[in-house]
Amino acid sequence: MTEFIQGLPKAELHVHIEGTLEPELAFRLAAKHGIRLPYATVDDLRRAYQFSDLQSFLDIYYAGAGVLRDEDDFHLLTQAYLGMAHSQGVVHVEIFFDPQTHTARGVSFETALNGIRRALLEAERERGTTFRLIPCILRHLSASDAMRMLEDALPHRDAIAAIGLDSSESGHPPAKFREVFARARQAGLPAVAHAGEEGPPAYIREALDILEARRIDHGVRCEEDEELMERLARERVPLTMCPLSNVKLRVFDRLEAHNIGRLLERGLCVTVNSDDPAYFGGYLLENYLAVQEALGLTRDQLTLLARNSIEASFLEPDAKRRWQAAIDAYAPDGSPPIPL
């Protein structure tokens, strides 16, 4: 099964690049910049990755991002993730980054963008891994702060695919950012939004109806609203789900209780992703393997999840058709996929 999943061509649509910061790289960058981390060793830092909820994770996540100071740091971070993704059969990535986390520390939007994008262009040239880049609004900050981030992003319209919404969901409904996403739409940037992870199903509705989101990131709580479930299935609204993250942050007590299998059977366009893999114990392959084992997913179901990941991407229609044909033609004996 590991070999089958590893060789299955697939896209990753929900990964925060700051969340791929492994402790080893954090210490390396801290030493480079003369930063003293509040942990003595790599193992001490890794042991700190025990979270009771989303906010307890975000506290350490934002602290860790403090070692990212210059363009080369963002390049190294992204390069490391892309190497791992390629080794796990990822053919297309859509990466989130959080500009406000960095501009608040005096690191410019361009510094983060240029470092990340340089690594992405190298991976596309050297390995054929295609990509899209999505800056995200930190919803715990003000709408005016979000608008400033968007204004920083607009001069780089050709380098980004959409605008996202992430960070602590509770108490920060999508409607808070109505004007910001309206401005993004005017500039031709679609929306994607974290909703229905710790927030209620109503937040999913707001993301769809007010922000006009093309994808819902997480969305696990849609199951509490039957009418919403039917709408998501009917309209083929993708849900970018992150199984190991959901267990690590106590959204589900155990993976066997996760609803991704039930939603797949209901006809929703659900996908598997890693979210913040350095913190949650697994990259995309580990998420596929964990959910397969916990829920007993068949090879046909895993293949459908991979097809969904391509369908839900921002790839052009011709590229989607080629990759979905490659998935359909994929043989479990390790036959290589059709190149894009």
PDB file of C-alpha atoms in Angstrom, residues 47-271:
ATOM      1  CA  ARG A  47       8.733  17.256  22.279  1.00  0.00           C
ATOM      2  CA  ALA A  48       7.025  20.655  22.588  1.00  0.00           C
ATOM      3  CA  TYR A  49       4.745  19.741  19.685  1.00  0.00           C
ATOM      4  CA  GLN A  50       1.918  18.635  21.960  1.00  0.00           C
ATOM      5  CA  PHE A  51      -1.199  20.713  21.381  1.00  0.00           C
ATOM      6  CA  SER A  52      -4.567  20.954  23.093  1.00  0.00           C
ATOM      7  CA  ASP A  53      -6.259  22.991  20.364  1.00  0.00           C
ATOM      8  CA  LEU A  54      -5.586  25.223  17.374  1.00  0.00           C
ATOM      9  CA  GLN A  55      -4.433  28.201  19.426  1.00  0.00           C
ATOM     10  CA  SER A  56      -1.866  26.194  21.396  1.00  0.00           C
ATOM     11  CA  PHE A  57      -0.360  25.146  18.072  1.00  0.00           C
ATOM     12  CA  LEU A  58      -0.425  28.654  16.607  1.00  0.00           C
ATOM     13  CA  ASP A  59       1.490  30.042  19.574  1.00  0.00           C
ATOM     14  CA  ILE A  60       4.509  27.831  18.854  1.00  0.00           C
ATOM     15  CA  TYR A  61       4.024  28.057  15.081  1.00  0.00           C
ATOM     16  CA  TYR A  62       4.338  31.848  15.035  1.00  0.00           C
ATOM     17  CA  ALA A  63       7.298  31.722  17.411  1.00  0.00           C
ATOM     18  CA  GLY A  64       9.083  29.259  15.135  1.00  0.00           C
ATOM     19  CA  ALA A  65       8.558  31.492  12.100  1.00  0.00           C
ATOM     20  CA  GLY A  66      10.766  34.072  13.799  1.00  0.00           C
ATOM     21  CA  VAL A  67      13.907  32.354  12.471  1.00  0.00           C
ATOM     22  CA  LEU A  68      12.877  33.155   8.886  1.00  0.00           C
ATOM     23  CA  ARG A  69      14.633  36.439   8.201  1.00  0.00           C
ATOM     24  CA  ASP A  70      15.947  36.668   4.649  1.00  0.00           C
ATOM     25  CA  GLU A  71      15.140  35.403   1.162  1.00  0.00           C
ATOM     26  CA  ASP A  72      17.563  32.489   1.449  1.00  0.00           C
ATOM     27  CA  ASP A  73      15.772  31.257   4.593  1.00  0.00           C
ATOM     28  CA  PHE A  74      12.447  31.048   2.757  1.00  0.00           C
ATOM     29  CA  HIS A  75      14.207  29.402  -0.182  1.00  0.00           C
ATOM     30  CA  LEU A  76      15.767  26.712   2.037  1.00  0.00           C
ATOM     31  CA  LEU A  77      12.461  26.088   3.808  1.00  0.00           C
ATOM     32  CA  THR A  78      10.554  25.664   0.546  1.00  0.00           C
ATOM     33  CA  GLN A  79      13.308  23.622  -1.079  1.00  0.00           C
ATOM     34  CA  ALA A  80      13.221  21.132   1.800  1.00  0.00           C
ATOM     35  CA  TYR A  81       9.442  20.735   1.563  1.00  0.00           C
ATOM     36  CA  LEU A  82       9.516  20.300  -2.207  1.00  0.00           C
ATOM     37  CA  GLY A  83      12.156  17.574  -1.979  1.00  0.00           C
ATOM     38  CA  MET A  84       9.988  15.658   0.462  1.00  0.00           C
ATOM     39  CA  ALA A  85       6.842  16.201  -1.623  1.00  0.00           C
ATOM     40  CA  HIS A  86       8.505  14.966  -4.806  1.00  0.00           C
ATOM     41  CA  SER A  87       9.726  11.816  -3.063  1.00  0.00           C
ATOM     42  CA  GLN A  88       6.120  11.088  -2.049  1.00  0.00           C
ATOM     43  CA  GLY A  89       4.584  11.333  -5.523  1.00  0.00           C
ATOM     44  CA  VAL A  90       3.346  14.927  -5.341  1.00  0.00           C
ATOM     45  CA  VAL A  91       3.219  16.344  -8.872  1.00  0.00           C
ATOM     46  CA  HIS A  92       1.559  19.695  -8.122  1.00  0.00           C
ATOM     47  CA  VAL A  93       1.603  21.899  -5.001  1.00  0.00           C
ATOM     48  CA  GLU A  94      -0.456  24.889  -3.939  1.00  0.00           C
ATOM     49  CA  ILE A  95       1.415  26.480  -1.065  1.00  0.00           C
ATOM     50  CA  PHE A  96       0.069  28.861   1.568  1.00  0.00           C
ATOM     51  CA  PHE A  97       2.252  31.468   3.235  1.00  0.00           C
ATOM     52  CA  ASP A  98       1.431  34.055   5.911  1.00  0.00           C
ATOM     53  CA  PRO A  99       2.915  37.444   4.949  1.00  0.00           C
ATOM     54  CA  GLN A 100       1.600  39.234   8.058  1.00  0.00           C
ATOM     55  CA  THR A 101       3.575  36.864  10.278  1.00  0.00           C
ATOM     56  CA  HIS A 102       6.711  38.211   8.634  1.00  0.00           C
ATOM     57  CA  THR A 103       5.897  41.860   7.916  1.00  0.00           C
ATOM     58  CA  ALA A 104       5.106  42.294  11.618  1.00  0.00           C
ATOM     59  CA  ARG A 105       8.790  41.448  12.222  1.00  0.00           C
ATOM     60  CA  GLY A 106      10.077  43.778   9.531  1.00  0.00           C
ATOM     61  CA  VAL A 107      10.450  41.084   6.866  1.00  0.00           C
ATOM     62  CA  SER A 108       8.893  42.339   3.645  1.00  0.00           C
ATOM     63  CA  PHE A 109       6.243  40.619   1.547  1.00  0.00           C
ATOM     64  CA  GLU A 110       8.760  40.522  -1.312  1.00  0.00           C
ATOM     65  CA  THR A 111      11.411  38.780   0.791  1.00  0.00           C
ATOM     66  CA  ALA A 112       9.090  35.888   1.617  1.00  0.00           C
ATOM     67  CA  LEU A 113       7.564  35.725  -1.857  1.00  0.00           C
ATOM     68  CA  ASN A 114      10.875  35.784  -3.708  1.00  0.00           C
ATOM     69  CA  GLY A 115      12.496  33.115  -1.556  1.00  0.00           C
ATOM     70  CA  ILE A 116       9.533  30.742  -1.778  1.00  0.00           C
ATOM     71  CA  ARG A 117       9.001  31.339  -5.479  1.00  0.00           C
ATOM     72  CA  ARG A 118      12.672  30.792  -6.336  1.00  0.00           C
ATOM     73  CA  ALA A 119      12.520  27.300  -4.846  1.00  0.00           C
ATOM     74  CA  LEU A 120       9.231  26.574  -6.625  1.00  0.00           C
ATOM     75  CA  LEU A 121      10.621  27.619 -10.004  1.00  0.00           C
ATOM     76  CA  GLU A 122      13.695  25.447  -9.436  1.00  0.00           C
ATOM     77  CA  ALA A 123      11.527  22.419  -8.606  1.00  0.00           C
ATOM     78  CA  GLU A 124       9.387  23.000 -11.674  1.00  0.00           C
ATOM     79  CA  ARG A 125      12.449  23.265 -13.898  1.00  0.00           C
ATOM     80  CA  GLU A 126      14.363  20.341 -12.368  1.00  0.00           C
ATOM     81  CA  ARG A 127      11.586  17.899 -11.423  1.00  0.00           C
ATOM     82  CA  GLY A 128       8.479  19.069 -13.278  1.00  0.00           C
ATOM     83  CA  THR A 129       6.592  19.865 -10.057  1.00  0.00           C
ATOM     84  CA  THR A 130       4.048  22.531 -10.928  1.00  0.00           C
ATOM     85  CA  PHE A 131       2.796  25.011  -8.369  1.00  0.00           C
ATOM     86  CA  ARG A 132       0.537  27.835  -7.307  1.00  0.00           C
ATOM     87  CA  LEU A 133       1.265  30.250  -4.461  1.00  0.00           C
ATOM     88  CA  ILE A 134      -1.415  31.602  -2.107  1.00  0.00           C
ATOM     89  CA  PRO A 135      -0.778  34.326   0.490  1.00  0.00           C
ATOM     90  CA  CYS A 136      -3.195  34.043   3.416  1.00  0.00           C
ATOM     91  CA  ILE A 137      -4.864  36.599   5.649  1.00  0.00           C
ATOM     92  CA  LEU A 138      -4.403  36.082   9.385  1.00  0.00           C
ATOM     93  CA  ARG A 139      -7.990  36.250  10.593  1.00  0.00           C
ATOM     94  CA  HIS A 140      -7.113  37.032  14.233  1.00  0.00           C
ATOM     95  CA  LEU A 141      -5.799  40.410  13.032  1.00  0.00           C
ATOM     96  CA  SER A 142      -7.957  43.299  11.863  1.00  0.00           C
ATOM     97  CA  ALA A 143      -9.599  43.700   8.474  1.00  0.00           C
ATOM     98  CA  SER A 144      -7.546  46.867   7.921  1.00  0.00           C
ATOM     99  CA  ASP A 145      -4.346  44.881   8.511  1.00  0.00           C
ATOM    100  CA  ALA A 146      -5.611  42.307   6.017  1.00  0.00           C
ATOM    101  CA  MET A 147      -6.246  45.031   3.456  1.00  0.00           C
ATOM    102  CA  ARG A 148      -2.670  46.243   3.858  1.00  0.00           C
ATOM    103  CA  MET A 149      -1.435  42.725   3.164  1.00  0.00           C
ATOM    104  CA  LEU A 150      -3.589  42.547   0.054  1.00  0.00           C
ATOM    105  CA  GLU A 151      -2.202  45.855  -1.181  1.00  0.00           C
ATOM    106  CA  ASP A 152       1.304  44.432  -0.693  1.00  0.00           C
ATOM    107  CA  ALA A 153       0.283  41.385  -2.721  1.00  0.00           C
ATOM    108  CA  LEU A 154      -1.404  43.107  -5.682  1.00  0.00           C
ATOM    109  CA  PRO A 155       1.788  44.303  -7.388  1.00  0.00           C
ATOM    110  CA  HIS A 156       2.723  40.611  -7.559  1.00  0.00           C
ATOM    111  CA  ARG A 157      -0.604  39.520  -9.057  1.00  0.00           C
ATOM    112  CA  ASP A 158       1.122  37.406 -11.710  1.00  0.00           C
ATOM    113  CA  ALA A 159       3.001  35.396  -9.064  1.00  0.00           C
ATOM    114  CA  ILE A 160       0.029  34.414  -6.894  1.00  0.00           C
ATOM    115  CA  ALA A 161      -3.053  32.326  -7.656  1.00  0.00           C
ATOM    116  CA  ALA A 162      -5.542  33.284  -4.941  1.00  0.00           C
ATOM    117  CA  ILE A 163      -5.958  34.860  -1.512  1.00  0.00           C
ATOM    118  CA  GLY A 164      -6.501  32.605   1.487  1.00  0.00           C
ATOM    119  CA  LEU A 165      -7.864  32.989   5.014  1.00  0.00           C
ATOM    120  CA  ASP A 166      -6.276  31.136   7.928  1.00  0.00           C
ATOM    121  CA  SER A 167      -5.208  31.372  11.606  1.00  0.00           C
ATOM    122  CA  SER A 168      -7.483  31.029  14.650  1.00  0.00           C
ATOM    123  CA  GLU A 169     -11.028  30.533  13.416  1.00  0.00           C
ATOM    124  CA  SER A 170     -13.063  30.829  16.604  1.00  0.00           C
ATOM    125  CA  GLY A 171     -14.631  34.284  16.882  1.00  0.00           C
ATOM    126  CA  HIS A 172     -13.346  35.430  13.506  1.00  0.00           C
ATOM    127  CA  PRO A 173     -16.013  34.684  10.891  1.00  0.00           C
ATOM    128  CA  PRO A 174     -15.264  35.047   7.187  1.00  0.00           C
ATOM    129  CA  ALA A 175     -17.678  38.009   6.979  1.00  0.00           C
ATOM    130  CA  LYS A 176     -15.126  40.060   8.931  1.00  0.00           C
ATOM    131  CA  PHE A 177     -13.098  40.241   5.699  1.00  0.00           C
ATOM    132  CA  ARG A 178     -15.909  40.925   3.222  1.00  0.00           C
ATOM    133  CA  GLU A 179     -14.343  44.090   1.788  1.00  0.00           C
ATOM    134  CA  VAL A 180     -10.861  42.619   1.553  1.00  0.00           C
ATOM    135  CA  PHE A 181     -11.992  39.662  -0.529  1.00  0.00           C
ATOM    136  CA  ALA A 182     -14.211  41.899  -2.659  1.00  0.00           C
ATOM    137  CA  ARG A 183     -11.102  43.953  -3.453  1.00  0.00           C
ATOM    138  CA  ALA A 184      -9.187  40.762  -4.284  1.00  0.00           C
ATOM    139  CA  ARG A 185     -11.955  39.647  -6.664  1.00  0.00           C
ATOM    140  CA  GLN A 186     -11.805  42.998  -8.423  1.00  0.00           C
ATOM    141  CA  ALA A 187      -8.118  42.295  -9.036  1.00  0.00           C
ATOM    142  CA  GLY A 188      -8.916  38.838 -10.434  1.00  0.00           C
ATOM    143  CA  LEU A 189      -7.798  36.865  -7.379  1.00  0.00           C
ATOM    144  CA  PRO A 190     -10.179  34.101  -6.250  1.00  0.00           C
ATOM    145  CA  ALA A 191     -10.652  33.148  -2.597  1.00  0.00           C
ATOM    146  CA  VAL A 192      -9.955  30.028  -0.601  1.00  0.00           C
ATOM    147  CA  ALA A 193     -10.763  29.932   3.090  1.00  0.00           C
ATOM    148  CA  HIS A 194     -10.231  27.894   6.224  1.00  0.00           C
ATOM    149  CA  ALA A 195     -13.710  27.255   7.591  1.00  0.00           C
ATOM    150  CA  GLY A 196     -15.495  24.605   9.588  1.00  0.00           C
ATOM    151  CA  GLU A 197     -12.443  23.301  11.439  1.00  0.00           C
ATOM    152  CA  GLU A 198     -13.144  24.752  14.884  1.00  0.00           C
ATOM    153  CA  GLY A 199     -15.760  27.188  13.589  1.00  0.00           C
ATOM    154  CA  PRO A 200     -19.376  26.171  12.914  1.00  0.00           C
ATOM    155  CA  PRO A 201     -20.913  25.171   9.563  1.00  0.00           C
ATOM    156  CA  ALA A 202     -22.197  28.758   9.291  1.00  0.00           C
ATOM    157  CA  TYR A 203     -18.597  29.845   8.680  1.00  0.00           C
ATOM    158  CA  ILE A 204     -18.479  27.561   5.656  1.00  0.00           C
ATOM    159  CA  ARG A 205     -21.627  29.193   4.322  1.00  0.00           C
ATOM    160  CA  GLU A 206     -20.152  32.655   4.879  1.00  0.00           C
ATOM    161  CA  ALA A 207     -16.961  31.680   3.081  1.00  0.00           C
ATOM    162  CA  LEU A 208     -19.011  30.507   0.094  1.00  0.00           C
ATOM    163  CA  ASP A 209     -21.658  33.225   0.003  1.00  0.00           C
ATOM    164  CA  ILE A 210     -19.744  36.292   1.184  1.00  0.00           C
ATOM    165  CA  LEU A 211     -16.134  35.614   0.206  1.00  0.00           C
ATOM    166  CA  GLU A 212     -17.168  33.527  -2.837  1.00  0.00           C
ATOM    167  CA  ALA A 213     -14.535  30.959  -1.863  1.00  0.00           C
ATOM    168  CA  ARG A 214     -13.595  28.458  -4.553  1.00  0.00           C
ATOM    169  CA  ARG A 215     -12.332  25.945  -1.974  1.00  0.00           C
ATOM    170  CA  ILE A 216     -12.944  25.300   1.704  1.00  0.00           C
ATOM    171  CA  ASP A 217      -9.870  24.392   3.724  1.00  0.00           C
ATOM    172  CA  HIS A 218     -10.739  21.734   6.336  1.00  0.00           C
ATOM    173  CA  GLY A 219     -14.571  21.940   6.338  1.00  0.00           C
ATOM    174  CA  VAL A 220     -14.956  18.900   8.596  1.00  0.00           C
ATOM    175  CA  ARG A 221     -17.927  20.395  10.459  1.00  0.00           C
ATOM    176  CA  CYS A 222     -20.064  20.524   7.311  1.00  0.00           C
ATOM    177  CA  GLU A 223     -21.350  17.124   8.450  1.00  0.00           C
ATOM    178  CA  GLU A 224     -23.395  18.905  11.131  1.00  0.00           C
ATOM    179  CA  ASP A 225     -25.557  20.551   8.437  1.00  0.00           C
ATOM    180  CA  GLU A 226     -27.253  18.172   6.011  1.00  0.00           C
ATOM    181  CA  GLU A 227     -28.370  20.912   3.630  1.00  0.00           C
ATOM    182  CA  LEU A 228     -24.828  22.278   3.482  1.00  0.00           C
ATOM    183  CA  MET A 229     -23.474  18.796   2.784  1.00  0.00           C
ATOM    184  CA  GLU A 230     -25.871  18.408  -0.114  1.00  0.00           C
ATOM    185  CA  ARG A 231     -24.828  21.797  -1.483  1.00  0.00           C
ATOM    186  CA  LEU A 232     -21.116  21.001  -1.266  1.00  0.00           C
ATOM    187  CA  ALA A 233     -21.681  17.731  -3.123  1.00  0.00           C
ATOM    188  CA  ARG A 234     -23.957  19.307  -5.733  1.00  0.00           C
ATOM    189  CA  GLU A 235     -21.657  22.254  -6.443  1.00  0.00           C
ATOM    190  CA  ARG A 236     -18.451  20.181  -6.228  1.00  0.00           C
ATOM    191  CA  VAL A 237     -16.928  22.580  -3.715  1.00  0.00           C
ATOM    192  CA  PRO A 238     -13.570  21.060  -2.769  1.00  0.00           C
ATOM    193  CA  LEU A 239     -12.673  20.433   0.869  1.00  0.00           C
ATOM    194  CA  THR A 240      -8.935  20.317   1.523  1.00  0.00           C
ATOM    195  CA  MET A 241      -8.869  18.023   4.559  1.00  0.00           C
ATOM    196  CA  CYS A 242      -5.889  17.337   6.808  1.00  0.00           C
ATOM    197  CA  PRO A 243      -6.414  14.130   8.801  1.00  0.00           C
ATOM    198  CA  LEU A 244      -3.296  14.031  10.999  1.00  0.00           C
ATOM    199  CA  SER A 245      -3.682  17.736  11.777  1.00  0.00           C
ATOM    200  CA  ASN A 246      -7.279  17.187  12.854  1.00  0.00           C
ATOM    201  CA  VAL A 247      -6.256  14.518  15.350  1.00  0.00           C
ATOM    202  CA  LYS A 248      -3.223  16.454  16.616  1.00  0.00           C
ATOM    203  CA  LEU A 249      -5.405  19.518  17.295  1.00  0.00           C
ATOM    204  CA  ARG A 250      -8.201  17.447  18.886  1.00  0.00           C
ATOM    205  CA  VAL A 251     -10.778  18.126  16.165  1.00  0.00           C
ATOM    206  CA  PHE A 252     -11.203  14.336  16.211  1.00  0.00           C
ATOM    207  CA  ASP A 253     -10.147  12.196  19.163  1.00  0.00           C
ATOM    208  CA  ARG A 254      -8.805   9.502  16.857  1.00  0.00           C
ATOM    209  CA  LEU A 255      -8.354   9.016  13.151  1.00  0.00           C
ATOM    210  CA  GLU A 256     -10.899   6.191  13.043  1.00  0.00           C
ATOM    211  CA  ALA A 257     -13.576   8.826  13.812  1.00  0.00           C
ATOM    212  CA  HIS A 258     -12.571  11.129  10.945  1.00  0.00           C
ATOM    213  CA  ASN A 259     -15.336  11.883   8.471  1.00  0.00           C
ATOM    214  CA  ILE A 260     -13.277  12.057   5.256  1.00  0.00           C
ATOM    215  CA  GLY A 261     -14.382   8.541   4.266  1.00  0.00           C
ATOM    216  CA  ARG A 262     -18.043   9.283   4.925  1.00  0.00           C
ATOM    217  CA  LEU A 263     -17.873  12.525   2.939  1.00  0.00           C
ATOM    218  CA  LEU A 264     -16.124  10.751   0.068  1.00  0.00           C
ATOM    219  CA  GLU A 265     -18.939   8.199  -0.019  1.00  0.00           C
ATOM    220  CA  ARG A 266     -21.486  11.050  -0.047  1.00  0.00           C
ATOM    221  CA  GLY A 267     -19.925  12.383  -3.236  1.00  0.00           C
ATOM    222  CA  LEU A 268     -18.128  15.426  -1.839  1.00  0.00           C
ATOM    223  CA  CYS A 269     -14.882  16.524  -3.481  1.00  0.00           C
ATOM    224  CA  VAL A 270     -12.652  15.808  -0.489  1.00  0.00           C
ATOM    225  CA  THR A 271      -8.864  15.773  -0.678  1.00  0.00           C
TER     226      THR A 271
END
